[in-house]
Amino acid sequence: SQTIHQWPATLVQPVGSPLSLECTVEGTSNPNLYWYRQAAGRGLQLLFYSVGIGQISSEVPQNLSASRPQDRQFILSSKKLLLSDSGFYLCAWSVRGKPQHFGDGTRLSIL
Amino acid sequence: EDQVTQSPEALRLQEGESSSLNCSYTVSGLRGLFWYRQDPGKGPEFLFTLYSAGEEKEKERLKATLTKKESFLHITAPKPEDSATYLCAVLSSNTGKLIFGQGTTLQVKP
């Protein structure tokens, strides 16, 4: 069966510090991978998606970037965090035509 | 513009009190409508996919239905463990993107 792992579960970072969140998927090959952000009381906002290694599409211009160095690894990064980057970050995977499945998220707080 | 609106935002029920959650959508070509359950501090958990008007899916106390403009998630005789936020999302055939609603937070009291 397929599983998705995200870490860390919670993170507190100062403004201006770098960020790296990692997501890995097991039990499937060549999945589509997604990064979402969920603000309190709001729906999920798609940030990035990837259909293959090195292929990244950005949905919203912002202070973040994504990379896919391996087939089942997806990384969300920032060089300098802003206060507005606080939120709940979710990674998801899917295969063509099937539902997306989510990890348990990272709660990011910027101080 | 593709859009998903869920109502109500919050719903409080007594255990055993059946009700329905609504998901209204406008989308340029529906490839699928998805329901998810999200517990506090966790990622959304997939419940159902509906593809065409008239389709219904059931799982335990939950039943999802679909029309051309909206979907309902019916909860029959809910239990406290059904308390969660329920998210609706539509997959647009035009953009290939999944558009989420804001969610309905359900609280079931014993």
Short mmCIF file of N, CA and C in Angstrom, two decimals, chain A residues 34 36 38 41-44 46 49 59 88 90 96-105 107, chain B residues 31 34 36 38 41-46 48-49 51 87 91 95-98 100-103:
data_model
loop_
_atom_site.label_atom_id
_atom_site.label_comp_id
_atom_site.label_asym_id
_atom_site.label_seq_id
_atom_site.Cartn_x
_atom_site.Cartn_y
_atom_site.Cartn_z
N TYR A 34 2.27 17.31 -4.88
CA TYR A 34 1.68 18.64 -4.67
C TYR A 34 2.11 19.20 -3.31
N TYR A 36 0.53 22.15 -0.73
CA TYR A 36 -0.56 23.06 -0.44
C TYR A 36 -0.24 23.82 0.85
N GLN A 38 -2.55 25.67 3.99
CA GLN A 38 -3.90 25.85 4.54
C GLN A 38 -3.83 26.87 5.67
N GLY A 41 -9.08 28.32 9.06
CA GLY A 41 -10.44 28.62 8.63
C GLY A 41 -10.59 28.81 7.13
N ARG A 42 -9.57 28.42 6.38
CA ARG A 42 -9.65 28.61 4.94
C ARG A 42 -9.35 27.29 4.23
N GLY A 43 -9.68 27.28 2.95
CA GLY A 43 -9.44 26.07 2.17
C GLY A 43 -7.98 25.89 1.83
N LEU A 44 -7.69 24.83 1.12
CA LEU A 44 -6.31 24.54 0.73
C LEU A 44 -5.94 25.34 -0.52
N LEU A 46 -3.22 25.61 -3.51
CA LEU A 46 -2.15 24.89 -4.19
C LEU A 46 -0.96 25.82 -4.42
N TYR A 49 3.08 21.98 -7.99
CA TYR A 49 2.84 20.58 -8.31
C TYR A 49 3.91 20.11 -9.28
N GLU A 59 2.08 27.77 -8.71
CA GLU A 59 0.73 28.31 -8.85
C GLU A 59 0.61 29.75 -8.38
N PHE A 88 -0.11 25.99 7.70
CA PHE A 88 -0.10 24.52 7.74
C PHE A 88 0.19 24.05 6.32
N LEU A 90 0.86 21.16 3.53
CA LEU A 90 0.47 19.78 3.24
C LEU A 90 1.07 19.32 1.93
N ARG A 96 -2.61 9.44 -12.10
CA ARG A 96 -3.54 10.04 -13.07
C ARG A 96 -4.97 9.56 -12.88
N GLY A 97 -5.86 10.52 -12.73
CA GLY A 97 -7.28 10.21 -12.66
C GLY A 97 -7.76 9.74 -11.30
N LYS A 98 -6.86 9.61 -10.35
CA LYS A 98 -7.24 9.11 -9.03
C LYS A 98 -7.20 10.25 -8.00
N PRO A 99 -7.86 10.05 -6.82
CA PRO A 99 -7.87 11.11 -5.81
C PRO A 99 -6.48 11.41 -5.27
N GLN A 100 -6.30 12.63 -4.79
CA GLN A 100 -5.07 12.99 -4.11
C GLN A 100 -5.12 12.49 -2.67
N HIS A 101 -3.96 12.06 -2.18
CA HIS A 101 -3.83 11.58 -0.80
C HIS A 101 -2.80 12.44 -0.10
N PHE A 102 -3.12 12.83 1.13
CA PHE A 102 -2.34 13.83 1.84
C PHE A 102 -1.52 13.25 2.97
N GLY A 103 -0.38 13.93 3.23
CA GLY A 103 0.38 13.66 4.43
C GLY A 103 -0.25 14.36 5.62
N ASP A 104 0.37 14.24 6.78
CA ASP A 104 -0.18 14.82 7.99
C ASP A 104 0.26 16.26 8.24
N GLY A 105 1.01 16.83 7.33
CA GLY A 105 1.26 18.26 7.36
C GLY A 105 2.38 18.71 8.28
N ARG A 107 3.15 22.15 10.66
CA ARG A 107 2.68 23.42 11.20
C ARG A 107 3.88 24.34 11.31
N ARG B 31 -14.28 16.85 -13.77
CA ARG B 31 -13.64 15.54 -13.91
C ARG B 31 -13.89 14.66 -12.69
N PHE B 34 -14.71 15.42 -4.98
CA PHE B 34 -14.10 14.63 -3.92
C PHE B 34 -14.55 15.16 -2.56
N TYR B 36 -13.43 14.90 1.52
CA TYR B 36 -12.37 14.54 2.45
C TYR B 36 -12.83 14.85 3.87
N GLN B 38 -11.10 15.92 7.58
CA GLN B 38 -9.86 16.40 8.18
C GLN B 38 -10.02 16.55 9.69
N GLY B 41 -5.15 19.21 13.14
CA GLY B 41 -3.72 18.96 13.09
C GLY B 41 -3.29 17.84 12.16
N LYS B 42 -4.21 17.33 11.35
CA LYS B 42 -3.92 16.23 10.43
C LYS B 42 -4.20 16.63 8.99
N GLY B 43 -3.70 15.85 8.07
CA GLY B 43 -4.02 16.08 6.67
C GLY B 43 -5.39 15.53 6.32
N PRO B 44 -5.99 16.00 5.24
CA PRO B 44 -7.29 15.49 4.80
C PRO B 44 -7.22 14.01 4.45
N GLU B 45 -8.27 13.29 4.82
CA GLU B 45 -8.37 11.86 4.53
C GLU B 45 -9.47 11.66 3.49
N PHE B 46 -9.12 10.98 2.41
CA PHE B 46 -10.05 10.79 1.31
C PHE B 46 -11.25 9.94 1.73
N PHE B 48 -14.70 10.00 -0.58
CA PHE B 48 -15.46 9.61 -1.77
C PHE B 48 -15.00 10.38 -3.01
N THR B 49 -15.22 9.74 -4.17
CA THR B 49 -15.17 10.42 -5.46
C THR B 49 -16.50 10.23 -6.16
N TYR B 51 -18.39 11.19 -9.96
CA TYR B 51 -18.00 11.61 -11.29
C TYR B 51 -19.12 12.21 -12.12
N LEU B 87 -14.22 18.47 3.88
CA LEU B 87 -13.80 19.29 2.74
C LEU B 87 -14.33 18.71 1.44
N LEU B 91 -12.33 18.65 -9.36
CA LEU B 91 -11.22 18.57 -10.29
C LEU B 91 -11.69 19.11 -11.64
N THR B 95 -8.44 22.96 -16.25
CA THR B 95 -7.14 23.33 -15.67
C THR B 95 -6.39 22.12 -15.10
N GLY B 96 -7.09 21.03 -14.84
CA GLY B 96 -6.47 19.88 -14.19
C GLY B 96 -6.17 20.09 -12.73
N LYS B 97 -6.70 21.19 -12.16
CA LYS B 97 -6.42 21.51 -10.76
C LYS B 97 -7.59 21.11 -9.87
N LEU B 98 -7.23 20.82 -8.61
CA LEU B 98 -8.22 20.48 -7.59
C LEU B 98 -8.55 21.75 -6.83
N PHE B 100 -10.58 23.47 -3.78
CA PHE B 100 -11.19 23.12 -2.50
C PHE B 100 -12.16 24.18 -2.01
N GLY B 101 -13.20 23.74 -1.32
CA GLY B 101 -14.05 24.63 -0.56
C GLY B 101 -13.40 24.91 0.78
N GLN B 102 -14.06 25.78 1.55
CA GLN B 102 -13.51 26.20 2.85
C GLN B 102 -13.74 25.15 3.94
N GLY B 103 -14.66 24.22 3.69
CA GLY B 103 -14.91 23.18 4.68
C GLY B 103 -16.09 23.47 5.58
#
